[in-house]
Short mmCIF file of C-alpha atoms in Angstrom, two decimals:
data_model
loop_
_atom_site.label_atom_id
_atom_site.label_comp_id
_atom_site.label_asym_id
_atom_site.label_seq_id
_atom_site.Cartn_x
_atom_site.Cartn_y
_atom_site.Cartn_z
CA UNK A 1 160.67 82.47 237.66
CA UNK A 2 159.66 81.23 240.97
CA UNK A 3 162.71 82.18 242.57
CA UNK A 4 162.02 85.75 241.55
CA UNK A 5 159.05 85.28 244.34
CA UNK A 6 161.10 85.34 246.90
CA UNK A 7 164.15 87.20 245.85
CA UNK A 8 163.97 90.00 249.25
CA UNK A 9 163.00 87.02 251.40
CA UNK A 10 165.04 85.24 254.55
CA UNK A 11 166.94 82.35 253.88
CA UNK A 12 164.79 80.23 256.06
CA UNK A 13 161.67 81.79 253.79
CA UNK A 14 163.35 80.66 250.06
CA UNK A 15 164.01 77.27 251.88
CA UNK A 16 160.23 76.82 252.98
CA UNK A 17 159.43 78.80 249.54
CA UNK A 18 161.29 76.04 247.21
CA UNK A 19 160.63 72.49 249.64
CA UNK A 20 157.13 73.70 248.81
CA UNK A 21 157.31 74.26 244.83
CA UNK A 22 159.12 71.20 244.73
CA UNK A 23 156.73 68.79 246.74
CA UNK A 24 153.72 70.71 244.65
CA UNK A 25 155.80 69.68 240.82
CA UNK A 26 155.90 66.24 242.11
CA UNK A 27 152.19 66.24 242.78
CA UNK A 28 151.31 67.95 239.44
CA UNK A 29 153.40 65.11 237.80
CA UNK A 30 151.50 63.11 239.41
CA UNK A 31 147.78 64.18 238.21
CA UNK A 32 149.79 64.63 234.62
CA UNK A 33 149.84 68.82 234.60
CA UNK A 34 152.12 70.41 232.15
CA UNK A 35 155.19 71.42 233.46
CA UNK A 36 155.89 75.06 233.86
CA UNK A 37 156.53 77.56 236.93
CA UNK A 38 154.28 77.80 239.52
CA UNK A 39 154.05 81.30 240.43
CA UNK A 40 152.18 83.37 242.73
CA UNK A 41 149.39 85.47 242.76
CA UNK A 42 148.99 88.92 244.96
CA UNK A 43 148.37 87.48 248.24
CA UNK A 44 151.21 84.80 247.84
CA UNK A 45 149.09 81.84 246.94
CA UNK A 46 150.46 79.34 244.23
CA UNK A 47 148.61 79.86 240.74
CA UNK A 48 147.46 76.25 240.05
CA UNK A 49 147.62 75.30 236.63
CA UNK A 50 143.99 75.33 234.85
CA UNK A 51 141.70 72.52 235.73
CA UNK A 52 143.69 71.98 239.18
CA UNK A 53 142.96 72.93 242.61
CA UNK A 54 145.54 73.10 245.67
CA UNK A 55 147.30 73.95 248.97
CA UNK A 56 151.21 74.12 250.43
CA UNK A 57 151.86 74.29 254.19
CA UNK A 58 154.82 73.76 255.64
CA UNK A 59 156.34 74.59 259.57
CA UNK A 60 159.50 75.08 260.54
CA UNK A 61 160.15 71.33 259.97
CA UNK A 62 157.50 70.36 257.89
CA UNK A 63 155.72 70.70 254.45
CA UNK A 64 153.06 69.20 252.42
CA UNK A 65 151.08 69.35 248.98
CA UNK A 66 147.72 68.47 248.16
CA UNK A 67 146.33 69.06 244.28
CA UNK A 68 143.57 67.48 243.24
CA UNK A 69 141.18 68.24 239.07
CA UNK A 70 139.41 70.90 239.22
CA UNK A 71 136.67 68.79 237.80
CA UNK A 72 136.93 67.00 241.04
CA UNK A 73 137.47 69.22 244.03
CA UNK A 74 136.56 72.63 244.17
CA UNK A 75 139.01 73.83 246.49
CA UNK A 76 141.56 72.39 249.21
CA UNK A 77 142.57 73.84 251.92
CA UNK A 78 145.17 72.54 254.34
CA UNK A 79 147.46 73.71 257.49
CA UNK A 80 149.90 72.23 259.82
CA UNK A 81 151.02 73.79 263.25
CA UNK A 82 154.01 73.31 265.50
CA UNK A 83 152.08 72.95 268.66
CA UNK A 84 154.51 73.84 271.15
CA UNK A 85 154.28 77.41 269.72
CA UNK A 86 150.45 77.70 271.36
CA UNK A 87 150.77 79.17 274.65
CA UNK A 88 147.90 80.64 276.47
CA UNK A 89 147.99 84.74 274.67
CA UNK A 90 147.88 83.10 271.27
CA UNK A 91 145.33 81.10 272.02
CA UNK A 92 142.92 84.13 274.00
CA UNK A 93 144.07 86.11 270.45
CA UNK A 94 142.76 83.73 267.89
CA UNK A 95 140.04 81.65 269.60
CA UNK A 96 136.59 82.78 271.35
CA UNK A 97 135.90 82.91 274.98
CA UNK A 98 133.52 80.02 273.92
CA UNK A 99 135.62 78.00 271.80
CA UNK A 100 138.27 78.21 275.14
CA UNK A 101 135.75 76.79 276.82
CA UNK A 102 134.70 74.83 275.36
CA UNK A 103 137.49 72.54 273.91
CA UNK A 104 140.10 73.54 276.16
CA UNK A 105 139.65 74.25 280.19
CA UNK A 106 139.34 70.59 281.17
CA UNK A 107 143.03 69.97 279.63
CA UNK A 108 146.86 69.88 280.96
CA UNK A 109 148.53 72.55 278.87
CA UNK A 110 150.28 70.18 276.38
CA UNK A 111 146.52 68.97 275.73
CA UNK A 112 145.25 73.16 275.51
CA UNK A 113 148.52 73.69 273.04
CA UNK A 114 147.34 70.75 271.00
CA UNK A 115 144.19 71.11 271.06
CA UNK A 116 144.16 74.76 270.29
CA UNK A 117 146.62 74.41 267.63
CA UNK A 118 144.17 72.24 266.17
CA UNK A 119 141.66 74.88 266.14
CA UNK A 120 143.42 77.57 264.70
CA UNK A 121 144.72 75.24 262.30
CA UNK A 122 141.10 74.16 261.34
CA UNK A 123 140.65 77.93 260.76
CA UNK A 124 143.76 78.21 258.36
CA UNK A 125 142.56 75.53 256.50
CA UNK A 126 139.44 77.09 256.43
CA UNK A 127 140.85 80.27 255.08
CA UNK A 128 143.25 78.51 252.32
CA UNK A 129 140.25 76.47 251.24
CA UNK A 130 137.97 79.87 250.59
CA UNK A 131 140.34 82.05 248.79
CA UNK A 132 139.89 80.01 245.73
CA UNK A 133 136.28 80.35 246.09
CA UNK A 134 135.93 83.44 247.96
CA UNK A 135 137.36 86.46 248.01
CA UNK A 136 136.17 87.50 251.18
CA UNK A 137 139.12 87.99 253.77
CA UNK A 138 138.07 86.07 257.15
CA UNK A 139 139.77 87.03 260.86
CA UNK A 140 139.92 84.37 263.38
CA UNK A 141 136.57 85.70 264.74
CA UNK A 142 135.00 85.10 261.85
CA UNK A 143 134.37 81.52 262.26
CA UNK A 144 134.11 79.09 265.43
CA UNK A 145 135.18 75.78 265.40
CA UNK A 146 134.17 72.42 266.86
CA UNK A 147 136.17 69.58 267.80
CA UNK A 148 134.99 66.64 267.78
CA UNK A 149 137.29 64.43 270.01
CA UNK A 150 138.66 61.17 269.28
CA UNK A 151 137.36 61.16 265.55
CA UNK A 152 139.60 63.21 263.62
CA UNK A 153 136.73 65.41 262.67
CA UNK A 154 136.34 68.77 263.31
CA UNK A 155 133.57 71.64 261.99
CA UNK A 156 133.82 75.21 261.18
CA UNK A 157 131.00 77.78 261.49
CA UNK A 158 131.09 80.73 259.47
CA UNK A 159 130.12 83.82 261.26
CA UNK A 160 129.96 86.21 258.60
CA UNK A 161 129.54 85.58 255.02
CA UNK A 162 132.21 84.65 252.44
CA UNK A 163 131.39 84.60 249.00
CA UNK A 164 128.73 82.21 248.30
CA UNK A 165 128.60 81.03 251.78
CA UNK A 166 126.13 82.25 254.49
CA UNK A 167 126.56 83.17 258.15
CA UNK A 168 126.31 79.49 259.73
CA UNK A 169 127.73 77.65 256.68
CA UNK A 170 129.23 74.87 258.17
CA UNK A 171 132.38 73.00 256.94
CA UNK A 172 133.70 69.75 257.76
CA UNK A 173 137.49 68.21 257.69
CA UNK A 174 139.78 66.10 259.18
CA UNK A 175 142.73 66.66 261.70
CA UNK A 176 145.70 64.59 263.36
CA UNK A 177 148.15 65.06 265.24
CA UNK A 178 151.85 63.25 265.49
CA UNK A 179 154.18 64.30 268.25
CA UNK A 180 154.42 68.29 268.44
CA UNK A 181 152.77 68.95 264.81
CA UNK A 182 148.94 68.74 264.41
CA UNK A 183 147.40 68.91 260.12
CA UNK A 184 144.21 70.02 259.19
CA UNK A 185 142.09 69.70 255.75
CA UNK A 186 139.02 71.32 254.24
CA UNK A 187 137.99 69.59 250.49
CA UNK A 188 134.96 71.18 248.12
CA UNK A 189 133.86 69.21 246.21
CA UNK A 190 133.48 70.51 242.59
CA UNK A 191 129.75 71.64 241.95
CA UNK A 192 130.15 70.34 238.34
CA UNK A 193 127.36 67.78 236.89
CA UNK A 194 128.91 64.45 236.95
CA UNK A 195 131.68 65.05 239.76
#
């Protein structure tokens, strides 16, 4: 039934397609879900099991699963970027004149890649993390973020609304980077009494 998802798709697409369906069964295993097919709903996301929350990513080279109970976490959202893959038109397309400036003009270009892979990253997870809350569909302008250097922290400003979220929301997660690949991750936690 999965496989049915991805039928039309590349070769390289079923690969990423399965790696993550199979890292996302071990970590339902893990938090004791049912077994069954994870499918996908319209816009490609996986269709958690009830009472459980998560994200895939994956790059060319690598992929990763987070889940976490509903009763828990409202939503997860996380991202990981090849950063070699940042040059200086993708990064003038999906980041601000100010964000540039900010975070990035003081830096040697493998520093600006990373860097602004981080960002846009930051803003993936960002999106991920509201489409299970949300159904408002963000564009990179939508949001600004803010690195916060040497901490691992970074903070995302909406700009417009989503859902039950205001213009100047503010989110905060966690990034790192290892060789070429920086991660990002955005957790709600669950608004229930008692989480």
């Amino acid at each position: 039934e999965e496989a049915a998802h991805v039928l039309d798709a590349v070769p390289k697409r079923r690969g990423e397609f399965a790696t993550g369906r199979r890292f996302a069964h071990r970590a339902l295993a893990i938090l004791q879900a049912p077994p069954g097919p994870l499918l996908a709903n319209a816009d490609r996301s996986p269709r958690w099991p009830p009472g459980v929350t998560g994200c895939i990513t994956h790059s060319d080279r690598y992929c990763a699963v987070a889940v976490a109970p509903a009763t828990e976490v409202a939503a997860i959202g996380i991202d990981v970027e090849d950063a070699t893959r940042f040059d200086h038109a993708i990064l003038r397309q999906v980041l601000s004149r100010r964000e540039i400036e900010t975070h990035l003009l003081d830096d040697d270009l493998e520093q600006q890649r990373q860097r602004g892979a981080t960002m846009f990253s930051a803003k993936e997870a960002l999106y991920k993390c509201l489409a299970t809350v949300a159904s408002a569909r963000l564009t990179f302008r939508d949001c600004a973020v803010e690195l916060d250097r040497g901490s691992g922290v970074f903070r995302v400003e909406l700009l417009t609304e989503a859902g039950p979220f205001g213009i100047g929301h503010r989110f905060t997660g966690r990034c790192a980077a290892r060789n070429e690949l920086v991660a990002t991750a955005i957790v709600l936690p669950s608004r229930r009494p008692g989480s």
